[in-house]
Every structure is written in C-alpha cells, then in structure tokens.
Amino acid sequence: MTSGIRPIDVLLQRAGVRGHQRVPSDSKEFHEVTKRDALRLLENDVDRLLQTTEQVRRPALQAEMGRFADLFGRFLQEEGPALDWNKIQKLPENAVMNYSNLKLPKNEQIRNMLDKLVVIKLNGGLGTSMGCHGPKSVIPVRSDLTFLDLTVQQIEHLNKTYDANVPLVLMNSFNTDEDTEKIVRKYKGFRVQIHTFNQSCFPRISREHFLPVAKDFDVEKDMEAWYPPGHGDFYDTFRNSGLLKKFIEEGREYCFLSNIDNLGATVDLNILNKLVGEERASTPVEFVMEVTDKTRADVKGGTLIQFENKLRLLEIAQVPPEHVDDFKSVKTFKFFNTNNIWANLASIDRVLRERTLSMEIIVNNKTLETGLRVIQLETAVGSAMKCFDGAIGINVPRSRFLPVKKSSDLLLVMSNLYTLKNGSLVMSPQRMFPTTPLVKLGENHFSKVKEFLGRFANIPDIIELDHLTVSGDVTFGRGVSLRGTVIIIANHGDRIDIPAGAILENKIVSGNMRILDH
C-alpha cells in the first residue's frame, strides 16, 4: 500500500482518542469499532451524494459506489506494506519464458488466431503533464499522427493483411470520454471496429476526515473532487459494459491490454501463437505479463515474484522500507513489468463471478489546487495476476516497451532512430545496438510539448547517440547531429544556440553561446 499513513492512525485522531475510555484505544476491539464507524460514515455520505442524482442514473451509480465502498473498507483493514518479505520464493524455472523461444505461426493460421483476439488500450489519461489539453492519446507523436492514429493504423493493417476482424476497445475515463467519442468518428471508414467504455468515477477522500470532498454528483462542476481509480478497475467496468459477454459469445478468447502511450505495445503474433495457436499449452495460460530486462533507469518498476506458490506482481509500494534497496537491485530482480497484459476472457469472467479478484490498494496522496489534502484509492491491472491459473511472464525485447511520458521520450520517437511502418515504430537498422539513448531534458524549458518543439528547428540526428543531457535555455538549429555522450548546460541567465549543421560528439557545452544574424 503506497502511503505514509496508516488508516487507523487517522481514525484514532478523528475519534479524539483521549481521556477515559471503556475500551482501551490500543485494543483490537477499539480499532474494529473505529473502522466500522468510519465505513458507516462514508457509506452515509455516499448515500447523500446519490440522492443528488437523477432517479434514472441511480442504479448504475449505486453499483459503482458499492465498489468504491468495498475498496475503502479494504483500505481500512490494511496495516502497512501487505507483503512479508521473508515469504518471497525463488522464481520457478518456467515462470518467465524467453521471447526468443516463441515460434512464429504459419501464415494460414494467423487469421483464425486473430479472430480470437480483442485489443484494449488504456485511454484514461490526460496530456496535462506534457502541457496539452484533452486526452493524451491525441498528442501528435510522429508525422502529425497521434497515439490513437497509430493504434488504429496498426490494427487496420493486421485486419487487411490477414482478412481478420480484430476489434479495438478504448477504456476511457470521465476525463477523456467526451473528447474521445468525437475523435473516433473520423475512423468510420477504417477497417477497425472501435468500442469504448468508461472506467469508474470515484470520489476523492479528505485526508483529514476520510469522507468524500464532493458536495454532489455533478462531476463536471467539480472535476477535482473525483478521480478514475487506476487501471485495475478494468475488470469490473469491462464486464459491466457488456463487452466481455459480447466478445466471449463471438468466440474470442484473449484480450491484449496495454497503455495507449506505449508505442511498442503492438499485437505480437508469436505471443498469440503461444496462447491460441499451434504452440498453445495443454494446460491453458490464463494470464501473461510481458516483462523486460531491468536497467538502472527502471529500478522503481514493478517486478515478478513467486509468493505463496503463485506468480504475482510486486510493486515498490508493497516493499517494506528496509528492503527497498533489495527491490531496486538489478541482480536480485532482473525483470520489470511493461504493463502489456494478455488475459483469457473466460477466466476474467470466472474470477469476477466467483468474486476471487483481489488487487493490492495503491494509496495516492494529492493536494488539490485549493490546498485541500486528499487521498485516492487505486488498483493496478497487473496485480490481478495471482488470481489466475497458469499465469506466466514472457521476457520480451526492450522494443516492446516504448512509453512516451515526457518530452525526452518524444525526442526519441520523433527522431531518425525510428521509421514508421503501418503505424508501428521500427528501430533504424543503422543503429549499431538495440538500446535507446538515455535522454534527460531540463524540466523548466522542455517539459511542455509546444515549448519542446519550439527549441528544435528539426529533431537532431541521434543514430549514434548514447546519452544526452540538456539543461537551461538551449535551442537547436536544423540538421544537428548528436553522437556519443553530449551534455549541454546553459546556466541561469545564459543561452546556448547550437548552430545548424553542428556535429557534437562526446562534448560538454556550457556557458553562453549565441550565434546571431549579422
């Protein structure tokens, strides 16, 4: 559980535990009573919120708020990191397959395999961290094409090449739904069926009194009072949308789920062959997590462990403080989770029906613009792995993990390091080694997309780049080439203009360098 707080400490504070009590405040009985009271107060508050909605919307919202209350109830019971470090077992031999051992299917089988697949993209995020309005999926990333354009191109290419009908499903949030619905209309003529559904909308809780900060259910009026509860919400909302049932009835067997901003997360026929083709195992693989080799840049990423004889995801939030360094060790935990997930649809249905779905709670502390401190309770889609039978990891090439979270990632995907082929980014054969350069661009001058683009006349040639650090007021002329390790630092008040056609190889540039027109 990610949090610097224990629920019980806040509750004891709120209960004003002092003076004469019949039940000692440190007793188990007192704690249980306090937790029950907290849950009852929250449920009363949620009922009050529901009374502010139209009658016709109430049943659906009641079910959603029931899931929220369940999450909150589980949160109250947690007493700190949910994992006993000493019970971690060694990963079994066959727990993580090597991607290179997978076989490519025969061409004549591919269409039949694709007809058993659904592609799902997590599309709930906004582009605000990169200085953009609206859904992140509509930020142009390459040749004026957005994340969503590239995804549609990839799936249309599959459908046309193999005469298949792979549908695309977008899981939106209340933040992205309206804009996405307008945007998907432009794909009407494409050979891709697009479906959308919304993940839940839960109320943020005041950190002080553990009650919702929303005054009513008018989400549009007070967006800050609500939040989408992480991608672990996928399972329930996918079922509730009716799409899970529809796809099972159509004979589809697996979904491939990934973040829409991971440009490496394309449909992989070798993995699909392992699940539904000639290579499928005699005992079904219900859940696959794609992992890749951990580098020093990935030390905070979730990893795979064997725990209580089940393969499961371990996030840094679950690690006791004294073991955080062990968790970050590249030697101890070699892999990290890419959040590319393949899951069996019938198994998702079973786990939900039998109510055996269990995911660790992530407690996200936020401070609203008003200064109000809130918590939001979330879950992660990969943490459901332990609830499925025959779950495995597949150690995939790094090329399947190409997320665009910052402008430094944008520099890579817009550069000549990649070529665009049917919506997929393919690394240039001119690159001598398969790893991407390490790029760090200063937050103050490069973090917003518009600002970032304004600092490059065009994106430099980085085919031979290993490491780039840029800090301060720096601009790049047309046709610049960066090779080896390049560090450019403009101190406060200084400005550095890298001239057109410059070749910087293993260089440190600092101070003030401006080239002005005469």
mmCIF file of N, CA, C and O in Angstrom, residues 85-154:
data_model
loop_
_atom_site.group_PDB
_atom_site.id
_atom_site.type_symbol
_atom_site.label_atom_id
_atom_site.label_comp_id
_atom_site.label_asym_id
_atom_site.label_seq_id
_atom_site.Cartn_x
_atom_site.Cartn_y
_atom_site.Cartn_z
ATOM 1 N N TRP A 85 8.260 -10.020 3.447
ATOM 2 C CA TRP A 85 9.422 -10.132 2.567
ATOM 3 C C TRP A 85 10.070 -11.521 2.637
ATOM 4 O O TRP A 85 10.539 -12.063 1.646
ATOM 5 N N ASN A 86 10.040 -12.099 3.830
ATOM 6 C CA ASN A 86 10.712 -13.400 4.018
ATOM 7 C C ASN A 86 9.979 -14.554 3.339
ATOM 8 O O ASN A 86 10.516 -15.659 3.224
ATOM 9 N N LYS A 87 8.755 -14.299 2.896
ATOM 10 C CA LYS A 87 7.988 -15.377 2.252
ATOM 11 C C LYS A 87 8.145 -15.375 0.728
ATOM 12 O O LYS A 87 7.532 -16.183 0.039
ATOM 13 N N ILE A 88 8.954 -14.434 0.207
ATOM 14 C CA ILE A 88 9.186 -14.409 -1.243
ATOM 15 C C ILE A 88 9.999 -15.639 -1.628
ATOM 16 O O ILE A 88 11.028 -15.941 -1.019
ATOM 17 N N GLN A 89 9.497 -16.373 -2.637
ATOM 18 C CA GLN A 89 10.175 -17.595 -3.067
ATOM 19 C C GLN A 89 10.973 -17.327 -4.350
ATOM 20 O O GLN A 89 10.710 -16.354 -5.063
ATOM 21 N N LYS A 90 11.891 -18.219 -4.644
ATOM 22 C CA LYS A 90 12.666 -18.104 -5.878
ATOM 23 C C LYS A 90 11.720 -18.350 -7.072
ATOM 24 O O LYS A 90 10.851 -19.223 -7.001
ATOM 25 N N LEU A 91 11.901 -17.584 -8.144
ATOM 26 C CA LEU A 91 11.049 -17.791 -9.324
ATOM 27 C C LEU A 91 11.284 -19.190 -9.888
ATOM 28 O O LEU A 91 12.441 -19.579 -10.131
ATOM 29 N N PRO A 92 10.231 -19.969 -10.112
ATOM 30 C CA PRO A 92 10.418 -21.297 -10.730
ATOM 31 C C PRO A 92 11.014 -21.161 -12.134
ATOM 32 O O PRO A 92 10.864 -20.125 -12.781
ATOM 33 N N GLU A 93 11.637 -22.234 -12.606
ATOM 34 C CA GLU A 93 12.311 -22.247 -13.907
ATOM 35 C C GLU A 93 11.414 -21.729 -15.033
ATOM 36 O O GLU A 93 11.818 -20.950 -15.862
ATOM 37 N N ASN A 94 10.179 -22.234 -15.053
ATOM 38 C CA ASN A 94 9.282 -21.956 -16.183
ATOM 39 C C ASN A 94 8.384 -20.737 -15.953
ATOM 40 O O ASN A 94 7.452 -20.508 -16.703
ATOM 41 N N ALA A 95 8.643 -19.976 -14.895
ATOM 42 C CA ALA A 95 7.743 -18.851 -14.567
ATOM 43 C C ALA A 95 7.817 -17.746 -15.620
ATOM 44 O O ALA A 95 6.813 -17.127 -15.952
ATOM 45 N N VAL A 96 9.031 -17.491 -16.124
ATOM 46 C CA VAL A 96 9.219 -16.446 -17.134
ATOM 47 C C VAL A 96 9.822 -17.066 -18.385
ATOM 48 O O VAL A 96 10.952 -17.566 -18.362
ATOM 49 N N MET A 97 9.060 -17.062 -19.467
ATOM 50 C CA MET A 97 9.545 -17.609 -20.739
ATOM 51 C C MET A 97 10.409 -16.577 -21.449
ATOM 52 O O MET A 97 10.142 -15.371 -21.357
ATOM 53 N N ASN A 98 11.379 -17.050 -22.194
ATOM 54 C CA ASN A 98 12.164 -16.138 -23.016
ATOM 55 C C ASN A 98 11.464 -15.956 -24.360
ATOM 56 O O ASN A 98 11.099 -16.935 -25.014
ATOM 57 N N TYR A 99 11.282 -14.718 -24.752
ATOM 58 C CA TYR A 99 10.570 -14.419 -26.003
ATOM 59 C C TYR A 99 11.227 -15.134 -27.193
ATOM 60 O O TYR A 99 10.527 -15.585 -28.105
ATOM 61 N N SER A 100 12.547 -15.264 -27.169
ATOM 62 C CA SER A 100 13.250 -15.860 -28.318
ATOM 63 C C SER A 100 12.894 -17.330 -28.515
ATOM 64 O O SER A 100 13.130 -17.905 -29.581
ATOM 65 N N ASN A 101 12.298 -17.970 -27.489
ATOM 66 C CA ASN A 101 11.882 -19.374 -27.622
ATOM 67 C C ASN A 101 10.491 -19.533 -28.234
ATOM 68 O O ASN A 101 10.055 -20.653 -28.484
ATOM 69 N N LEU A 102 9.798 -18.405 -28.438
ATOM 70 C CA LEU A 102 8.458 -18.481 -29.033
ATOM 71 C C LEU A 102 8.571 -18.673 -30.547
ATOM 72 O O LEU A 102 9.517 -18.208 -31.174
ATOM 73 N N LYS A 103 7.584 -19.358 -31.119
ATOM 74 C CA LYS A 103 7.621 -19.640 -32.555
ATOM 75 C C LYS A 103 6.598 -18.794 -33.307
ATOM 76 O O LYS A 103 5.500 -18.533 -32.807
ATOM 77 N N LEU A 104 6.971 -18.402 -34.512
ATOM 78 C CA LEU A 104 6.067 -17.645 -35.394
ATOM 79 C C LEU A 104 5.024 -18.603 -35.954
ATOM 80 O O LEU A 104 5.369 -19.726 -36.357
ATOM 81 N N PRO A 105 3.759 -18.211 -35.976
ATOM 82 C CA PRO A 105 2.734 -19.134 -36.508
ATOM 83 C C PRO A 105 2.833 -19.259 -38.029
ATOM 84 O O PRO A 105 3.396 -18.399 -38.699
ATOM 85 N N LYS A 106 2.245 -20.330 -38.558
ATOM 86 C CA LYS A 106 2.153 -20.486 -40.019
ATOM 87 C C LYS A 106 1.161 -19.457 -40.548
ATOM 88 O O LYS A 106 0.133 -19.178 -39.920
ATOM 89 N N ASN A 107 1.454 -18.939 -41.714
ATOM 90 C CA ASN A 107 0.653 -17.862 -42.297
ATOM 91 C C ASN A 107 -0.835 -18.191 -42.386
ATOM 92 O O ASN A 107 -1.690 -17.353 -42.107
ATOM 93 N N GLU A 108 -1.131 -19.451 -42.763
ATOM 94 C CA GLU A 108 -2.545 -19.823 -42.964
ATOM 95 C C GLU A 108 -3.330 -19.889 -41.652
ATOM 96 O O GLU A 108 -4.560 -19.942 -41.654
ATOM 97 N N GLN A 109 -2.618 -19.891 -40.506
ATOM 98 C CA GLN A 109 -3.316 -19.978 -39.210
ATOM 99 C C GLN A 109 -3.579 -18.605 -38.589
ATOM 100 O O GLN A 109 -4.351 -18.495 -37.636
ATOM 101 N N ILE A 110 -2.929 -17.587 -39.140
ATOM 102 C CA ILE A 110 -2.952 -16.282 -38.456
ATOM 103 C C ILE A 110 -4.344 -15.673 -38.390
ATOM 104 O O ILE A 110 -4.757 -15.158 -37.351
ATOM 105 N N ARG A 111 -5.091 -15.766 -39.471
ATOM 106 C CA ARG A 111 -6.440 -15.158 -39.463
ATOM 107 C C ARG A 111 -7.302 -15.781 -38.360
ATOM 108 O O ARG A 111 -7.974 -15.071 -37.602
ATOM 109 N N ASN A 112 -7.280 -17.105 -38.279
ATOM 110 C CA ASN A 112 -8.069 -17.801 -37.260
ATOM 111 C C ASN A 112 -7.653 -17.370 -35.853
ATOM 112 O O ASN A 112 -8.481 -17.188 -34.960
ATOM 113 N N MET A 113 -6.327 -17.179 -35.651
ATOM 114 C CA MET A 113 -5.820 -16.742 -34.345
ATOM 115 C C MET A 113 -6.291 -15.324 -34.021
ATOM 116 O O MET A 113 -6.724 -15.036 -32.901
ATOM 117 N N LEU A 114 -6.198 -14.438 -35.006
ATOM 118 C CA LEU A 114 -6.583 -13.031 -34.780
ATOM 119 C C LEU A 114 -8.068 -12.897 -34.459
ATOM 120 O O LEU A 114 -8.477 -11.994 -33.726
ATOM 121 N N ASP A 115 -8.875 -13.812 -35.015
ATOM 122 C CA ASP A 115 -10.320 -13.743 -34.741
ATOM 123 C C ASP A 115 -10.655 -14.132 -33.305
ATOM 124 O O ASP A 115 -11.801 -14.005 -32.872
ATOM 125 N N LYS A 116 -9.635 -14.583 -32.551
ATOM 126 C CA LYS A 116 -9.851 -14.913 -31.133
ATOM 127 C C LYS A 116 -9.341 -13.805 -30.212
ATOM 128 O O LYS A 116 -9.295 -13.976 -28.995
ATOM 129 N N LEU A 117 -8.964 -12.659 -30.817
ATOM 130 C CA LEU A 117 -8.293 -11.601 -30.056
ATOM 131 C C LEU A 117 -9.099 -10.300 -30.007
ATOM 132 O O LEU A 117 -9.790 -9.948 -30.958
ATOM 133 N N VAL A 118 -8.987 -9.615 -28.889
ATOM 134 C CA VAL A 118 -9.510 -8.256 -28.709
ATOM 135 C C VAL A 118 -8.340 -7.394 -28.247
ATOM 136 O O VAL A 118 -7.597 -7.805 -27.349
ATOM 137 N N VAL A 119 -8.166 -6.214 -28.841
ATOM 138 C CA VAL A 119 -7.109 -5.297 -28.398
ATOM 139 C C VAL A 119 -7.734 -4.198 -27.546
ATOM 140 O O VAL A 119 -8.711 -3.557 -27.970
ATOM 141 N N ILE A 120 -7.194 -4.013 -26.348
ATOM 142 C CA ILE A 120 -7.729 -3.000 -25.424
ATOM 143 C C ILE A 120 -6.640 -2.001 -25.083
ATOM 144 O O ILE A 120 -5.520 -2.397 -24.731
ATOM 145 N N LYS A 121 -6.944 -0.727 -25.214
ATOM 146 C CA LYS A 121 -5.982 0.322 -24.866
ATOM 147 C C LYS A 121 -6.525 1.133 -23.688
ATOM 148 O O LYS A 121 -7.691 1.538 -23.680
ATOM 149 N N LEU A 122 -5.644 1.351 -22.705
ATOM 150 C CA LEU A 122 -5.994 2.169 -21.541
ATOM 151 C C LEU A 122 -5.878 3.632 -21.972
ATOM 152 O O LEU A 122 -4.788 4.114 -22.280
ATOM 153 N N ASN A 123 -7.021 4.315 -22.017
ATOM 154 C CA ASN A 123 -7.095 5.653 -22.618
ATOM 155 C C ASN A 123 -7.703 6.663 -21.640
ATOM 156 O O ASN A 123 -8.464 7.534 -22.025
ATOM 157 N N GLY A 124 -7.351 6.512 -20.355
ATOM 158 C CA GLY A 124 -7.976 7.371 -19.349
ATOM 159 C C GLY A 124 -7.191 8.617 -19.005
ATOM 160 O O GLY A 124 -7.675 9.492 -18.295
ATOM 161 N N GLY A 125 -5.943 8.715 -19.522
ATOM 162 C CA GLY A 125 -5.061 9.794 -19.082
ATOM 163 C C GLY A 125 -5.154 11.060 -19.908
ATOM 164 O O GLY A 125 -5.430 11.026 -21.108
ATOM 165 N N LEU A 126 -4.903 12.185 -19.246
ATOM 166 C CA LEU A 126 -4.870 13.492 -19.919
ATOM 167 C C LEU A 126 -3.434 13.851 -20.294
ATOM 168 O O LEU A 126 -2.489 13.312 -19.738
ATOM 169 N N GLY A 127 -3.302 14.796 -21.198
ATOM 170 C CA GLY A 127 -1.978 15.229 -21.635
ATOM 171 C C GLY A 127 -1.425 16.385 -20.827
ATOM 172 O O GLY A 127 -0.463 17.031 -21.240
ATOM 173 N N THR A 128 -2.016 16.652 -19.663
ATOM 174 C CA THR A 128 -1.644 17.853 -18.893
ATOM 175 C C THR A 128 -0.174 17.861 -18.473
ATOM 176 O O THR A 128 0.464 18.904 -18.483
ATOM 177 N N SER A 129 0.386 16.687 -18.130
ATOM 178 C CA SER A 129 1.787 16.672 -17.675
ATOM 179 C C SER A 129 2.742 17.087 -18.794
ATOM 180 O O SER A 129 3.865 17.502 -18.543
ATOM 181 N N MET A 130 2.270 16.993 -20.047
ATOM 182 C CA MET A 130 3.096 17.421 -21.179
ATOM 183 C C MET A 130 2.609 18.755 -21.751
ATOM 184 O O MET A 130 2.952 19.139 -22.868
ATOM 185 N N GLY A 131 1.762 19.448 -20.952
ATOM 186 C CA GLY A 131 1.316 20.786 -21.341
ATOM 187 C C GLY A 131 0.248 20.789 -22.415
ATOM 188 O O GLY A 131 0.058 21.779 -23.124
ATOM 189 N N CYS A 132 -0.476 19.676 -22.571
ATOM 190 C CA CYS A 132 -1.510 19.579 -23.616
ATOM 191 C C CYS A 132 -2.891 19.449 -22.991
ATOM 192 O O CYS A 132 -3.048 18.909 -21.900
ATOM 193 N N HIS A 133 -3.911 19.942 -23.717
ATOM 194 C CA HIS A 133 -5.294 19.814 -23.253
ATOM 195 C C HIS A 133 -5.909 18.548 -23.832
ATOM 196 O O HIS A 133 -5.530 18.097 -24.908
ATOM 197 N N GLY A 134 -6.872 17.985 -23.128
ATOM 198 C CA GLY A 134 -7.598 16.821 -23.635
ATOM 199 C C GLY A 134 -6.848 15.519 -23.417
ATOM 200 O O GLY A 134 -5.815 15.475 -22.736
ATOM 201 N N PRO A 135 -7.377 14.410 -24.008
ATOM 202 C CA PRO A 135 -6.767 13.092 -23.799
ATOM 203 C C PRO A 135 -5.327 13.053 -24.298
ATOM 204 O O PRO A 135 -4.998 13.660 -25.323
ATOM 205 N N LYS A 136 -4.501 12.324 -23.585
ATOM 206 C CA LYS A 136 -3.102 12.188 -24.003
ATOM 207 C C LYS A 136 -2.996 11.508 -25.365
ATOM 208 O O LYS A 136 -2.069 11.766 -26.138
ATOM 209 N N SER A 137 -3.968 10.632 -25.647
ATOM 210 C CA SER A 137 -3.914 9.845 -26.886
ATOM 211 C C SER A 137 -4.023 10.684 -28.153
ATOM 212 O O SER A 137 -3.798 10.187 -29.249
ATOM 213 N N VAL A 138 -4.369 11.976 -28.022
ATOM 214 C CA VAL A 138 -4.492 12.809 -29.232
ATOM 215 C C VAL A 138 -3.296 13.764 -29.399
ATOM 216 O O VAL A 138 -3.322 14.665 -30.223
ATOM 217 N N ILE A 139 -2.225 13.549 -28.629
ATOM 218 C CA ILE A 139 -0.989 14.321 -28.835
ATOM 219 C C ILE A 139 -0.284 13.762 -30.080
ATOM 220 O O ILE A 139 -0.070 12.551 -30.180
ATOM 221 N N PRO A 140 0.084 14.622 -31.043
ATOM 222 C CA PRO A 140 0.828 14.127 -32.217
ATOM 223 C C PRO A 140 2.222 13.668 -31.792
ATOM 224 O O PRO A 140 2.931 14.384 -31.095
ATOM 225 N N VAL A 141 2.597 12.444 -32.203
ATOM 226 C CA VAL A 141 3.892 11.907 -31.782
ATOM 227 C C VAL A 141 4.841 11.640 -32.944
ATOM 228 O O VAL A 141 6.044 11.561 -32.756
ATOM 229 N N ARG A 142 4.300 11.516 -34.138
ATOM 230 C CA ARG A 142 5.164 11.202 -35.282
ATOM 231 C C ARG A 142 4.421 11.544 -36.566
ATOM 232 O O ARG A 142 3.300 11.099 -36.763
ATOM 233 N N SER A 143 5.039 12.346 -37.427
ATOM 234 C CA SER A 143 4.443 12.716 -38.720
ATOM 235 C C SER A 143 3.012 13.225 -38.553
ATOM 236 O O SER A 143 2.117 12.859 -39.327
ATOM 237 N N ASP A 144 2.781 14.024 -37.505
ATOM 238 C CA ASP A 144 1.455 14.575 -37.193
ATOM 239 C C ASP A 144 0.415 13.511 -36.841
ATOM 240 O O ASP A 144 -0.783 13.793 -36.801
ATOM 241 N N LEU A 145 0.851 12.295 -36.601
ATOM 242 C CA LEU A 145 -0.071 11.225 -36.203
ATOM 243 C C LEU A 145 -0.062 11.096 -34.681
ATOM 244 O O LEU A 145 0.990 11.165 -34.043
ATOM 245 N N THR A 146 -1.237 10.886 -34.108
ATOM 246 C CA THR A 146 -1.378 10.783 -32.652
ATOM 247 C C THR A 146 -1.227 9.327 -32.202
ATOM 248 O O THR A 146 -1.196 8.407 -33.027
ATOM 249 N N PHE A 147 -1.173 9.117 -30.881
ATOM 250 C CA PHE A 147 -1.148 7.753 -30.332
ATOM 251 C C PHE A 147 -2.322 6.938 -30.886
ATOM 252 O O PHE A 147 -2.175 5.775 -31.244
ATOM 253 N N LEU A 148 -3.495 7.574 -30.919
ATOM 254 C CA LEU A 148 -4.707 6.883 -31.361
ATOM 255 C C LEU A 148 -4.640 6.576 -32.857
ATOM 256 O O LEU A 148 -4.999 5.472 -33.285
ATOM 257 N N ASP A 149 -4.155 7.532 -33.656
ATOM 258 C CA ASP A 149 -3.991 7.290 -35.104
ATOM 259 C C ASP A 149 -3.101 6.074 -35.342
ATOM 260 O O ASP A 149 -3.411 5.208 -36.173
ATOM 261 N N LEU A 150 -1.975 6.021 -34.631
ATOM 262 C CA LEU A 150 -1.014 4.923 -34.828
ATOM 263 C C LEU A 150 -1.631 3.584 -34.435
ATOM 264 O O LEU A 150 -1.456 2.577 -35.124
ATOM 265 N N THR A 151 -2.384 3.571 -33.337
ATOM 266 C CA THR A 151 -3.047 2.339 -32.878
ATOM 267 C C THR A 151 -4.034 1.843 -33.922
ATOM 268 O O THR A 151 -4.056 0.653 -34.266
ATOM 269 N N VAL A 152 -4.852 2.760 -34.455
ATOM 270 C CA VAL A 152 -5.852 2.388 -35.474
ATOM 271 C C VAL A 152 -5.142 1.880 -36.733
ATOM 272 O O VAL A 152 -5.550 0.863 -37.319
ATOM 273 N N GLN A 153 -4.063 2.542 -37.129
ATOM 274 C CA GLN A 153 -3.300 2.097 -38.313
ATOM 275 C C GLN A 153 -2.758 0.683 -38.132
ATOM 276 O O GLN A 153 -2.825 -0.144 -39.039
ATOM 277 N N GLN A 154 -2.210 0.413 -36.945
ATOM 278 C CA GLN A 154 -1.654 -0.924 -36.669
ATOM 279 C C GLN A 154 -2.718 -2.007 -36.836
ATOM 280 O O GLN A 154 -2.492 -3.029 -37.479
#
